[in-house]
XYZ file of C-alpha atoms in Angstrom:
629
model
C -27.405 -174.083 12.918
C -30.671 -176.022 12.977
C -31.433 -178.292 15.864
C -32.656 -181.937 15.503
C -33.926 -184.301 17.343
C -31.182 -187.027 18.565
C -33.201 -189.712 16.268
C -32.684 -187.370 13.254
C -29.145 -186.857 13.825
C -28.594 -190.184 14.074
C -30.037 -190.907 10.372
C -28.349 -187.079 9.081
C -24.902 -187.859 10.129
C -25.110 -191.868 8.986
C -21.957 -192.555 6.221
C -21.714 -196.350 4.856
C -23.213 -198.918 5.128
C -27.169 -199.923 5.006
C -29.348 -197.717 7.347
C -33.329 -197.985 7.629
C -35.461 -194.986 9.160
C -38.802 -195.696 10.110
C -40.525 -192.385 9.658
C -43.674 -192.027 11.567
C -46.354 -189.570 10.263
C -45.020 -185.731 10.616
C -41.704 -187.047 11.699
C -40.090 -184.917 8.879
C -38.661 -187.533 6.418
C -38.011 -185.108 3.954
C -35.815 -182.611 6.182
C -33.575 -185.433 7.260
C -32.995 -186.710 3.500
C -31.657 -183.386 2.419
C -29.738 -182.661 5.405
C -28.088 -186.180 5.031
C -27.475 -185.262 1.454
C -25.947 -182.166 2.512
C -24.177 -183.900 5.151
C -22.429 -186.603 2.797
C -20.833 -184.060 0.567
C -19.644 -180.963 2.994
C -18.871 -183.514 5.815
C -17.589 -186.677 4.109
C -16.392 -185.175 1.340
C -18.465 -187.434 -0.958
C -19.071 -186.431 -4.467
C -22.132 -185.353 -5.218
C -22.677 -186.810 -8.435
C -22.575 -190.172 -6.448
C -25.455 -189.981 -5.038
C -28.767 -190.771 -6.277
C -32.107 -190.032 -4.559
C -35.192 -192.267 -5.674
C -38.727 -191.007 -4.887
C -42.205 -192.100 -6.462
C -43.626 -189.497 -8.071
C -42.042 -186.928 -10.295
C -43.727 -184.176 -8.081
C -42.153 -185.356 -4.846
C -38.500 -185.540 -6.817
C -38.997 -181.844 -8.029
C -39.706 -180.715 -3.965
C -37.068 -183.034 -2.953
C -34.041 -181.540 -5.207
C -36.090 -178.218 -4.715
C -35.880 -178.264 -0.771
C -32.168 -179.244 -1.229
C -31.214 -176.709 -3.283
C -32.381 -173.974 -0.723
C -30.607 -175.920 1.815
C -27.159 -175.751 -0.294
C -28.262 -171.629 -1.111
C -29.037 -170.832 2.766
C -25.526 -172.154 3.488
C -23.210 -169.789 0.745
C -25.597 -167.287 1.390
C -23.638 -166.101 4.320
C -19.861 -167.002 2.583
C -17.605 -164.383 1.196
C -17.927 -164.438 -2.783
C -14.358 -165.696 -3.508
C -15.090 -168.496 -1.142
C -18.620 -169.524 -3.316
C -16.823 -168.981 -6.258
C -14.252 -171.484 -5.252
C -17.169 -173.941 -4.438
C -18.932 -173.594 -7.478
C -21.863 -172.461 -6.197
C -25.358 -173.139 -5.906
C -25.479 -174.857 -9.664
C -22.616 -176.597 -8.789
C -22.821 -177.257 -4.720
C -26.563 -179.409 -5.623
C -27.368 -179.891 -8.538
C -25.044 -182.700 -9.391
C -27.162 -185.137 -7.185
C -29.406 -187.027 -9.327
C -32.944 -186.633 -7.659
C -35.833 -189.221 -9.783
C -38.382 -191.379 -9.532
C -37.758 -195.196 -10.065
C -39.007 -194.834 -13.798
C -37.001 -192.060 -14.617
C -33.563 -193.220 -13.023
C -34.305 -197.130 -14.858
C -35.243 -195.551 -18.300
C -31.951 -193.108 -17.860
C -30.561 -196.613 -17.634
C -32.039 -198.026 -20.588
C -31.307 -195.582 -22.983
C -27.807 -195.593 -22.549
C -27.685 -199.324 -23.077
C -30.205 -199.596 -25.870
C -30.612 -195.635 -27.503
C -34.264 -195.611 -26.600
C -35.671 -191.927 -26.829
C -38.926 -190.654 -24.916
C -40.921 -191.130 -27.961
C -40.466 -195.368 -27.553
C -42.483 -194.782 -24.196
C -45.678 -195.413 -24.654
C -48.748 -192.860 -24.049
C -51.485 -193.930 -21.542
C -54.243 -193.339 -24.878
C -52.279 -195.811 -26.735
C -52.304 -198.195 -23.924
C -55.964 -198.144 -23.670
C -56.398 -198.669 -27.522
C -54.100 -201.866 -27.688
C -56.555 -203.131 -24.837
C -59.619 -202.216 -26.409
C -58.779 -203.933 -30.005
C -58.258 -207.164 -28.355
C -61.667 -206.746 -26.428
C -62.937 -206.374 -30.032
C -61.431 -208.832 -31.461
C -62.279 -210.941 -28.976
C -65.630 -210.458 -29.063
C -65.805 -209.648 -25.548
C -69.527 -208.020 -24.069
C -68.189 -205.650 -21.397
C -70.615 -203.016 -20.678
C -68.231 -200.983 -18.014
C -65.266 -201.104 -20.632
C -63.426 -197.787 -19.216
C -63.323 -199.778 -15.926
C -62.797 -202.730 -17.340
C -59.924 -201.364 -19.584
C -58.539 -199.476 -16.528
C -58.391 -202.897 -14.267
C -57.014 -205.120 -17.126
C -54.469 -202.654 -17.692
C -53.924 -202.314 -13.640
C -53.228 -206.178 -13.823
C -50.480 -205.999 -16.689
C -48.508 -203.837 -14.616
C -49.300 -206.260 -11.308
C -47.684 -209.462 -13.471
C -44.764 -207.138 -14.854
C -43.794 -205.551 -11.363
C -44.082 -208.821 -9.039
C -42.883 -211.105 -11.873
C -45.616 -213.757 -11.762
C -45.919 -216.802 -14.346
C -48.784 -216.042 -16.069
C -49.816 -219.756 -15.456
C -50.281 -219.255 -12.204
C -52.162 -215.618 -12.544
C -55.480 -215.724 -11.987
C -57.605 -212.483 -12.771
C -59.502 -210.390 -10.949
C -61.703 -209.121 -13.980
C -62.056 -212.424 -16.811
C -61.360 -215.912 -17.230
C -57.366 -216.852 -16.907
C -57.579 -217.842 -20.937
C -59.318 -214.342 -21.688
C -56.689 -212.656 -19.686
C -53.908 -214.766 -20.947
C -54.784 -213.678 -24.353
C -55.344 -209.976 -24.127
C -51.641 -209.878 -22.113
C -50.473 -211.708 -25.698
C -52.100 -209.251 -27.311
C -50.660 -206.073 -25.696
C -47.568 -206.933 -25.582
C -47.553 -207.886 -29.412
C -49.061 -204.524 -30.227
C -46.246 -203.068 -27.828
C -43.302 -204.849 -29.235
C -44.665 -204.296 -32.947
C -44.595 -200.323 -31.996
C -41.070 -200.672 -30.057
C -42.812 -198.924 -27.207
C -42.276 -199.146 -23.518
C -44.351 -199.299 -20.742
C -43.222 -198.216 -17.418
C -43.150 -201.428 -15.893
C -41.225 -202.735 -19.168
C -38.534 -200.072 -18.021
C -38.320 -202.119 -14.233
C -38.164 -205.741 -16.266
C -35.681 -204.572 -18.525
C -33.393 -202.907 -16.379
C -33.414 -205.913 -14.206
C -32.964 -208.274 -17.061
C -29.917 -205.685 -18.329
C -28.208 -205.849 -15.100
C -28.570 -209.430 -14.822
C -27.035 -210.479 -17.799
C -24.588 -207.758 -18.111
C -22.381 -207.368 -15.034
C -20.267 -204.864 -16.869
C -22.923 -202.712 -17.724
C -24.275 -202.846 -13.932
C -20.671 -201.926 -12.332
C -20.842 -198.620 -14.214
C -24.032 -197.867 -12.426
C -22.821 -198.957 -9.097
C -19.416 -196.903 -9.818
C -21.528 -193.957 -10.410
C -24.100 -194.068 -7.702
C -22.510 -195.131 -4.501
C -25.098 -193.380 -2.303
C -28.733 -194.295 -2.658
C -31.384 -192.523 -0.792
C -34.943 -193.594 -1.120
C -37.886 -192.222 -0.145
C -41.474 -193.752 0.533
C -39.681 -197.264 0.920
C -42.641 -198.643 2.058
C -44.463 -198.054 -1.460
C -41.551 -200.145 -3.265
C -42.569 -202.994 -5.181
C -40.552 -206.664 -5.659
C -38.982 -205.261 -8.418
C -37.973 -202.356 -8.197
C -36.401 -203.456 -4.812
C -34.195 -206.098 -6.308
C -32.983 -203.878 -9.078
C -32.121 -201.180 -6.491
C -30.168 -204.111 -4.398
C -28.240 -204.844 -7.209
C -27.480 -200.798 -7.960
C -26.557 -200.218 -4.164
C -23.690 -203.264 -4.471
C -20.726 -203.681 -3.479
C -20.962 -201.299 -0.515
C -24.621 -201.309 0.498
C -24.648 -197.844 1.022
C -28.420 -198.088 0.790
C -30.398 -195.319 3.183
C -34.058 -196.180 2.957
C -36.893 -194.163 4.772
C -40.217 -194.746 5.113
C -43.230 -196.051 7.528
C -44.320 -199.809 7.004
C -47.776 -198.332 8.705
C -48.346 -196.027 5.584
C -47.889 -198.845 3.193
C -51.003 -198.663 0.723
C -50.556 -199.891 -2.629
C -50.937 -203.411 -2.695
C -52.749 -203.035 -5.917
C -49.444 -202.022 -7.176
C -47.660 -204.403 -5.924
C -46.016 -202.637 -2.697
C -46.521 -204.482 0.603
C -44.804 -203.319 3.908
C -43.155 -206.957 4.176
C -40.360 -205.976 2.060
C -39.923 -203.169 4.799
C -40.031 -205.822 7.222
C -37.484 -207.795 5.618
C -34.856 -205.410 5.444
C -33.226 -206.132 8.104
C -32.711 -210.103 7.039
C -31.813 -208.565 3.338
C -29.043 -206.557 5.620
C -28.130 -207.814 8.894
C -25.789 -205.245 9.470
C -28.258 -202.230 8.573
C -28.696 -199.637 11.237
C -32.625 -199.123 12.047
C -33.295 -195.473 13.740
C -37.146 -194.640 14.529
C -38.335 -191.170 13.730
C -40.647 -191.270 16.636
C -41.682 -187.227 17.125
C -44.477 -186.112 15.315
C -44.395 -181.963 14.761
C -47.747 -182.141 12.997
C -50.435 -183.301 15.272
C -51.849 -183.035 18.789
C -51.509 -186.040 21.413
C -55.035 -186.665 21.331
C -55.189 -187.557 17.440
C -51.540 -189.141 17.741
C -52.540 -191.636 20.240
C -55.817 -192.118 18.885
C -54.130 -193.278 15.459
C -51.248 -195.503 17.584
C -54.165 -197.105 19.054
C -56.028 -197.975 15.672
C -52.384 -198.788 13.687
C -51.159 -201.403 16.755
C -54.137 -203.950 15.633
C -52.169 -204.926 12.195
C -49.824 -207.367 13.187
C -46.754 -207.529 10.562
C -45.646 -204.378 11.395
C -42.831 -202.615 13.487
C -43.813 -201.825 16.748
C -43.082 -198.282 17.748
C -43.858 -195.722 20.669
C -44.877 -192.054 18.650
C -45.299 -189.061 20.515
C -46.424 -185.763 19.484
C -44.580 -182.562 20.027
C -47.060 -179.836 20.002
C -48.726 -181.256 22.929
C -52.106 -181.328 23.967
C -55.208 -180.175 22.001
C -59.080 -181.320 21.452
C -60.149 -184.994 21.473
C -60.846 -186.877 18.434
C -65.000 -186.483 17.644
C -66.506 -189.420 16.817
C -70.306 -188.941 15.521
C -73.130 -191.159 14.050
C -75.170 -189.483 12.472
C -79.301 -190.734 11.680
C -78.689 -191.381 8.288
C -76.152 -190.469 5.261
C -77.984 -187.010 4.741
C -77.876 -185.844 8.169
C -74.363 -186.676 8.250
C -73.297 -184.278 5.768
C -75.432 -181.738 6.786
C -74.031 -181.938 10.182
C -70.348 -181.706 8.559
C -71.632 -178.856 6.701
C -72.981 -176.696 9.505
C -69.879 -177.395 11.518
C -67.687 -176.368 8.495
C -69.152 -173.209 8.391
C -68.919 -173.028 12.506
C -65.179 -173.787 11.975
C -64.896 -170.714 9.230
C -66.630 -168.362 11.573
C -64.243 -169.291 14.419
C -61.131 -168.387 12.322
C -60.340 -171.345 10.259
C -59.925 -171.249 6.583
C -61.839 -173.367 3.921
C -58.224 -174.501 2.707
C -57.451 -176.074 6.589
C -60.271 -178.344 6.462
C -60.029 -181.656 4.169
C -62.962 -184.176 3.622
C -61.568 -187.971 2.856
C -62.971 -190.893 1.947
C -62.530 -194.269 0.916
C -63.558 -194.412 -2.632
C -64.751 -192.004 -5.186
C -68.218 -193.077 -4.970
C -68.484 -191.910 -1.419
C -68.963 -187.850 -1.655
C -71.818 -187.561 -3.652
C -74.169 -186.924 -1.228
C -71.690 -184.397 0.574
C -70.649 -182.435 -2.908
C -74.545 -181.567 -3.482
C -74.600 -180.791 -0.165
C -71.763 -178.343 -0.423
C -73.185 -176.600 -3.585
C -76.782 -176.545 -2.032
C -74.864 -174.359 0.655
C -72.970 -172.677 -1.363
C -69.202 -173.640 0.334
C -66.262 -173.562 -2.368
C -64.388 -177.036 -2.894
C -62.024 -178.342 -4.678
C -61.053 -182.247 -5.039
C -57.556 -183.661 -5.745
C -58.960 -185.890 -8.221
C -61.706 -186.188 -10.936
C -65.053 -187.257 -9.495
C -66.969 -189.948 -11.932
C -70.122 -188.910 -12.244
C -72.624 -190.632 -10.656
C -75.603 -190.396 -13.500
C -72.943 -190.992 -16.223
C -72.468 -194.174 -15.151
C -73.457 -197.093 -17.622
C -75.344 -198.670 -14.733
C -77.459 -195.279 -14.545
C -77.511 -194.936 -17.933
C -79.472 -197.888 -17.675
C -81.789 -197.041 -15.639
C -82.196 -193.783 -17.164
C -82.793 -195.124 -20.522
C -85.579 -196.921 -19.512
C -87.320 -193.854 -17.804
C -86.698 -192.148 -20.698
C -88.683 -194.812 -22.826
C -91.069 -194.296 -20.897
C -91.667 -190.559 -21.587
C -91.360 -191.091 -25.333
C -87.750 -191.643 -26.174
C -87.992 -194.621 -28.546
C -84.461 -193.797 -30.578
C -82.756 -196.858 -31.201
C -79.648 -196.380 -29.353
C -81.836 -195.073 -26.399
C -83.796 -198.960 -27.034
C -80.830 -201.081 -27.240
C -79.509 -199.876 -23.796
C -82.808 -201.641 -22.243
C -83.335 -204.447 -24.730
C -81.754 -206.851 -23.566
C -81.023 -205.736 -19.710
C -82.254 -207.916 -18.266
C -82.398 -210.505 -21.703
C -85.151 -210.728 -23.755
C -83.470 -212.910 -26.525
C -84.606 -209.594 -29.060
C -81.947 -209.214 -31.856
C -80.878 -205.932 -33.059
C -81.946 -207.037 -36.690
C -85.563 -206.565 -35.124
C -84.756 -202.760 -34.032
C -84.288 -201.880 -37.821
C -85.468 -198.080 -37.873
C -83.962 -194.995 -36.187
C -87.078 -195.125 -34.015
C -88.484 -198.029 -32.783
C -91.829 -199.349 -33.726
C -93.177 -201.810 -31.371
C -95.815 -202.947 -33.484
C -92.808 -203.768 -36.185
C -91.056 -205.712 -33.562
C -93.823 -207.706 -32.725
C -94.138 -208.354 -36.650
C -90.480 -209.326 -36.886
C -91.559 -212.227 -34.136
C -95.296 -212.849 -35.199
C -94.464 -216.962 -35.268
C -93.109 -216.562 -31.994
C -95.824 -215.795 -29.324
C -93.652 -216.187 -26.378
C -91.427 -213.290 -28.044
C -94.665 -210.994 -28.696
C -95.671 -211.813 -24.846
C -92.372 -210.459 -23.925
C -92.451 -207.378 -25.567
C -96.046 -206.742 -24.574
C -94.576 -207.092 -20.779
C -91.950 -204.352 -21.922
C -94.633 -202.277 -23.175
C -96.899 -202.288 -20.269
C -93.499 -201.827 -17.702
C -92.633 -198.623 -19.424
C -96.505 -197.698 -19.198
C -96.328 -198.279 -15.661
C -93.017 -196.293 -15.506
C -94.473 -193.310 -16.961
C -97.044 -192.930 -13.860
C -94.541 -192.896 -11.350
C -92.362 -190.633 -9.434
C -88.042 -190.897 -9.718
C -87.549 -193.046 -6.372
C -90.494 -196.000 -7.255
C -89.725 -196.093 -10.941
C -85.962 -196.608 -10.092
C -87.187 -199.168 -8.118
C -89.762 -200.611 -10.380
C -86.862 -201.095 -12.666
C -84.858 -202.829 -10.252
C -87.329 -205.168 -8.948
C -90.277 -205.349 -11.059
C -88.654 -205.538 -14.419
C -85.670 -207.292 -13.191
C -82.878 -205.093 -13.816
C -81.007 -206.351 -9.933
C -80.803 -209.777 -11.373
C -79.490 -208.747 -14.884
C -76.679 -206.946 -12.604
C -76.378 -210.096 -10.299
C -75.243 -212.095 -13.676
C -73.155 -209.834 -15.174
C -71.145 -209.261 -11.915
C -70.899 -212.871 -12.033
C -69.450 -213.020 -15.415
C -67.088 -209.886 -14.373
C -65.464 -211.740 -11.087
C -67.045 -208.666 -9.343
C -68.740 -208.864 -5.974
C -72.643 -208.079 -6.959
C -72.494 -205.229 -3.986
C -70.359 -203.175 -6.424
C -73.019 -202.655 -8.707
C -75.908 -202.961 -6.706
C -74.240 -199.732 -4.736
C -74.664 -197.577 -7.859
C -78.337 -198.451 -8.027
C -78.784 -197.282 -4.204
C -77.070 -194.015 -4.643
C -79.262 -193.482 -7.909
C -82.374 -194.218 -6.146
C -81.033 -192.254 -3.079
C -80.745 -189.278 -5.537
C -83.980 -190.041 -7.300
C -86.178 -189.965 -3.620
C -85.286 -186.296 -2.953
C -87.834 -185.400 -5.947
C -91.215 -185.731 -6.863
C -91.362 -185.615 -10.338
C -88.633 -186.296 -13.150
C -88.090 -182.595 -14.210
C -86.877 -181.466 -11.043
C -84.672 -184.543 -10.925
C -82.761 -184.637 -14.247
C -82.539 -180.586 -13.662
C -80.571 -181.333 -10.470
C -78.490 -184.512 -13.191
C -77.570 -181.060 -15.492
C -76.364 -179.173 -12.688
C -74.607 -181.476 -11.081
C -72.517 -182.359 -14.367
C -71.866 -178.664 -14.547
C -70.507 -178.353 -11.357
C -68.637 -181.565 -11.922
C -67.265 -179.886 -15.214
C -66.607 -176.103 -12.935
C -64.364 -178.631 -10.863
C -62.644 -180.273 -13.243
C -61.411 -176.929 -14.879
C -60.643 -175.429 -11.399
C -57.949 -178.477 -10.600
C -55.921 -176.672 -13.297
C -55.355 -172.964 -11.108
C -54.919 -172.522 -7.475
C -58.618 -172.241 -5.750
C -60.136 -171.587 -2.567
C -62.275 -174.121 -0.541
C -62.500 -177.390 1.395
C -60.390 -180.470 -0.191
C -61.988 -183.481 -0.742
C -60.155 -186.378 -1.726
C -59.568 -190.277 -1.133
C -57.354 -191.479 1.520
C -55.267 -192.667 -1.106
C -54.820 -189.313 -2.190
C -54.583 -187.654 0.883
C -50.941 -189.502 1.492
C -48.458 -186.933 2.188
C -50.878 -183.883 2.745
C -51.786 -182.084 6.202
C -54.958 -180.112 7.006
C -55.632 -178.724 10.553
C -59.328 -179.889 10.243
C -59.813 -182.976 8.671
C -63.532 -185.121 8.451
C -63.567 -189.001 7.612
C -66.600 -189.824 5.662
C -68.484 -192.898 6.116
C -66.727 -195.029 8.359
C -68.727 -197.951 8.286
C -67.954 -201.455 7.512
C -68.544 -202.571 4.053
C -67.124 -199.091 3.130
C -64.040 -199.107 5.158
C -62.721 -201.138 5.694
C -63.684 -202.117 2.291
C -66.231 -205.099 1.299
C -63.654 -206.416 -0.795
C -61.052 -206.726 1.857
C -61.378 -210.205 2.768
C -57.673 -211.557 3.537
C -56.234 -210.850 6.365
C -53.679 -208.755 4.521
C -56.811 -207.006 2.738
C -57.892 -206.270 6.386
C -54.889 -204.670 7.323
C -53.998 -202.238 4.297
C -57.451 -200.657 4.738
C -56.353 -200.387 8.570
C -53.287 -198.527 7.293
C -55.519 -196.501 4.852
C -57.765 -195.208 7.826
C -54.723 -194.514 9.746
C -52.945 -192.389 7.249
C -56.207 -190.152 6.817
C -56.071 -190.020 10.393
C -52.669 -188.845 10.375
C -53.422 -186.262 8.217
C -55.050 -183.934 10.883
C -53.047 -181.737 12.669
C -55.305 -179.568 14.874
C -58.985 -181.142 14.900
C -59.938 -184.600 13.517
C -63.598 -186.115 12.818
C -64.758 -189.436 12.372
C -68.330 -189.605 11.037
C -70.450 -192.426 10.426
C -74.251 -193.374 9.581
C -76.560 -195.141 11.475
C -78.652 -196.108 8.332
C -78.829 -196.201 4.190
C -80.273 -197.098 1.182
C -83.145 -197.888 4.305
C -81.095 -200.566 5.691
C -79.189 -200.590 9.191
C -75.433 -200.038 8.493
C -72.541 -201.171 11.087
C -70.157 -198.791 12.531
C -66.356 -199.569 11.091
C -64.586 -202.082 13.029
C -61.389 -199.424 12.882
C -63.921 -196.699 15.315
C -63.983 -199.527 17.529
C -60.289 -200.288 17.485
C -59.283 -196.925 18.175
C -61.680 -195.865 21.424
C -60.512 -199.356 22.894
C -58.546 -198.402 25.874
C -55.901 -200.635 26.867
């Protein structure tokens, strides 16, 4: 019989009645769900197909009912065979428990009530097209429209999930009437199809069990236990439909860690964790304080961080393995002798024992590990990354750029000509760009009663002469500053509700790039290989492979690594330059924390002194955490 920690018994052998377990990191959640599980049915004699665990993510639910089906096998294994045939067995013993995610318990829901079949659910391509036609139709100029698309559609599901009045919505990405109308427009498109979204599935099951009390006693007949796991990720929703579900007898079991909450894009905030006990007076609260994962050093280093948010619930973690080595904190010169310092000590770590698979690099957003991926292939380490990597030079910001150097050498197509046109403005219509390749001299015919016109192209011509004398790093720059392409981006980010630091950070890293070569050969050789190796990666996320992980903190949620490294931790980067609220301020606390949290054995916290040649400030959250109180 397996031993637990008095806190985990506690939750394991809880029957009715509302309970909330605060799980702190490596506290193992998961073991005390299934063993409560277990516990309901061979203990209380509760039914199994009564009880419904809810997780987020369809992977999770598959581990979940997997690790519970084990536990269920490991317990006949040792029963005579008349006995496990009288039980039913291991088909029988767990795999009446309905294990889901929130989608795929609500749409289990709907189709009962209204027949709907997977093919009414709508495909993520489909999604995208709806948005794009009314972007076409209205006549919108959106040069980053896969980000664009990919925010609008981000917001949708924000209105849907927390149930705001559109009237009172105002959008991060276009004007409230722009937004207004492509949210008509979807949903027409949606309704026209009789497809479903997945936030459609949370509205309508809440609208269903509103207005149809007969239809919701069923469900609460059926499931009288609810588990769920991740509580902190739960959205307004979802956690009033699962309020109504759990009714009459509240036999609601959530678990989850208010200080891991980190998708307040998606609606989840940690103060519906906080209000649980006002929801439920009466619910029991048990803290999973004892993390098996990590070392004291990197435990109480991550306490110290996490205790500067202030709407969260206090609690005292300590670690169970004991001692180990102390959290490294290093600031590096710059952003390139920061990864070449993680490199060198990756490669110490390998000859010392470790594996490339026990390291992790994280970061806080995809544009971060450039610099360290070309690092890695320069030395040759294996890597893998948990998600796809945009590529730096593909971006319609470098593109740009790009397109202008390439006019420069010669490239006078007209698609290559209408990315610089007009970027910045030059009042030129396309009706003067007639030909497949440009002709200045016809341009400056089309315009030959307008001399201001003529002057302007003459300045374009003699910029892209001076282009073609210079090396990568000057003629990005010439393009920034001398032809004006910064204050193009300065208006559009302006028309875009974006923060002109978002863009102007693509720019730096492309210059960045650009200064490590002398001549443009070399550097759009090293562009080529780099989109190979992008490509390499990309195919390799499909098969098991060897090599260090690199992924966002986001991403990271849930893992473990015995060595992990924390890129860039510098303000502006993380905590975020967006984060601006206090409550902005404190997710991205949480964010550091859980990729703090995911180090078991060693844990690194690197940072730069200086880039793009100006100073940079050490994150606020290194200072948090070396304050000793």
């Amino acid at each position: 019989m397996r031993e637990f920690h008095p806190s985990q018994k506690e939750a394991i052998e809880h029957k009715d009645g509302p309970m909330m377990v605060l799980a702190g990191p490596g506290s193992g959640k998961t073991t005390v769900i299934t063993h409560r599980v277990k516990y309901l049915v061979e203990k209380c004699g509760v039914d199994s197909s009564s009880i419904l665990v809810i997780t987020f993510t369809r992977a999770a639910a598959g581990e979940m009912q997997e690790r519970f089906g084990k536990l269920m096998d490991e317990e006949l294994q040792g029963e005579q065979e008349d006995v496990r045939a009288q039980r039913g067995g291991l088909s029988r013993a767990s795999s009446r428990v309905s294990f889901g995610t929130f989608h795929s318990v609500f749409f289990t829901i709907l189709k009962y009530a209204y027949r709907y079949q997977a093919s009414n659910i709508v495909r993520e391509e489909q999604r995208i097209r709806f948005v794009r036609e009314m972007i076409e139709r209205l006549k919108l100029e959106i040069e980053d429209e896969h980000e664009f698309i990919a925010s609008v559609l981000g917001e949708i599901s924000f209105v849907k999930s927390e149930m705001v009045d559109l009237n009172h919505y105002y959008s991060q990405n276009c004007s409230e009437e722009m937004f207004k109308k492509i949210y008509a427009g979807y949903e027409e498109r949606m309704r026209r199809a009789n497809l479903l979204d997945f936030d459609d599935m949370l509205v309508m099951c809440y609208e269903l069990f509103t207005k149809r009390p007969d239809i919701l006693e069923i469900w609460q007949k059926k499931f009288r236990y609810i588990l769920v796991d991740e509580f902190q990720d739960i959205n307004k929703i979802q956690y009033e439909i699962v309020r109504m579900l759990a009714k009459p007898e509240d036999n609601l079991f959530i678990v989850g860690d208010d200080d891991q909450s980190v998708y307040r894009f998606r609606g989840s905030k940690p103060e519906i964790m906080l209000g649980f006990p006002k929801d439920y007076p009466q619910a029991a609260t048990v803290l999973l304080g004892v993390n098996y994962r990590s070392t004291v050093e990197i435990v109480d280093t991550a306490s110290r961080l996490i205790r500067h948010n202030q709407k969260r619930y206090e609690k005292k973690l300590e670690a169970a393995r004991g001692h180990g080595r102390p959290v490294i904190t290093c600031a590096s010169a710059d952003a390139q002798a920061e990864t070449l310092r993680i490199v060198d000590e990756i490669k110490g770590y390998v000859q010392a024992g470790y594996r490339l698979e026990d390291i992790a690099i994280l970061y806080r957003t995809n544009l971060n590990p450039r610099l360290m991926i070309e690092k890695l292939m320069e030395y040759n380490i294996p890597f893998t990354m948990k998600d796809s990597l945009p590529n730096l030079y593909d971006h319609w910001i470098s593109q740009n750029v790009l397109a202008y150097i390439k006019a420069a050498e010669g490239d006078l197509s007209r698609g290559n000509i209408l990315r610089i046109i007009n970027r910045p403005n030059r009042y030129i219509s396309r009706d003067a760009l007639e030909d497949a390749t440009v002709s200045w001299d016809r341009v400056e015919s089309f315009y030959q009663d307008k001399g201001w016109m003529v002057e302007r192209i003459e300045q374009l011509k003699y910029d892209l002469k001076m282009l073609k004398t210079m090396p990568p790093a000057a003629a990005v720059n010439y393009i920034r500053k001398g032809i004006g392409y910064d204050g193009y981006l300065r208006e559009y980010a302006l028309y875009r509700r974006m923060k002109p630091e978002e863009l102007a950070e693509i720019l730096d890293q492309l210059q960045e790039s650009a200064a490590n070569y002398k001549i443009m050969e070399d550097w759009f050789a090293h562009m080529e290989e780099y989109r190979i190796r992008l490509q390499e990666q990309a195919q390799a996320r499909r098969m098991v492979r060897e090599g260090v992980s690199l992924m966002t903190m986001h991403g990271s949620k849930g893992l473990e690594f015995s060595v992990v490294y924390i890129l860039d931790a510098n303000e502006g980067i993380t905590p975020h330059r967006k984060a601006v609220l206090d409550a902005d301020l404190e997710e991205e606390r949480r964010m550091f924390y859980v990729a703090m949290t995911r180090a078991k054995d060693r844990l690194h916290i690197c940072y730069a002194l200086n880039r793009y040649g100006k100073k940079q400030e050490v994150s606020r959250f290194v200072n948090e955490y070396l304050e000793r109180s």
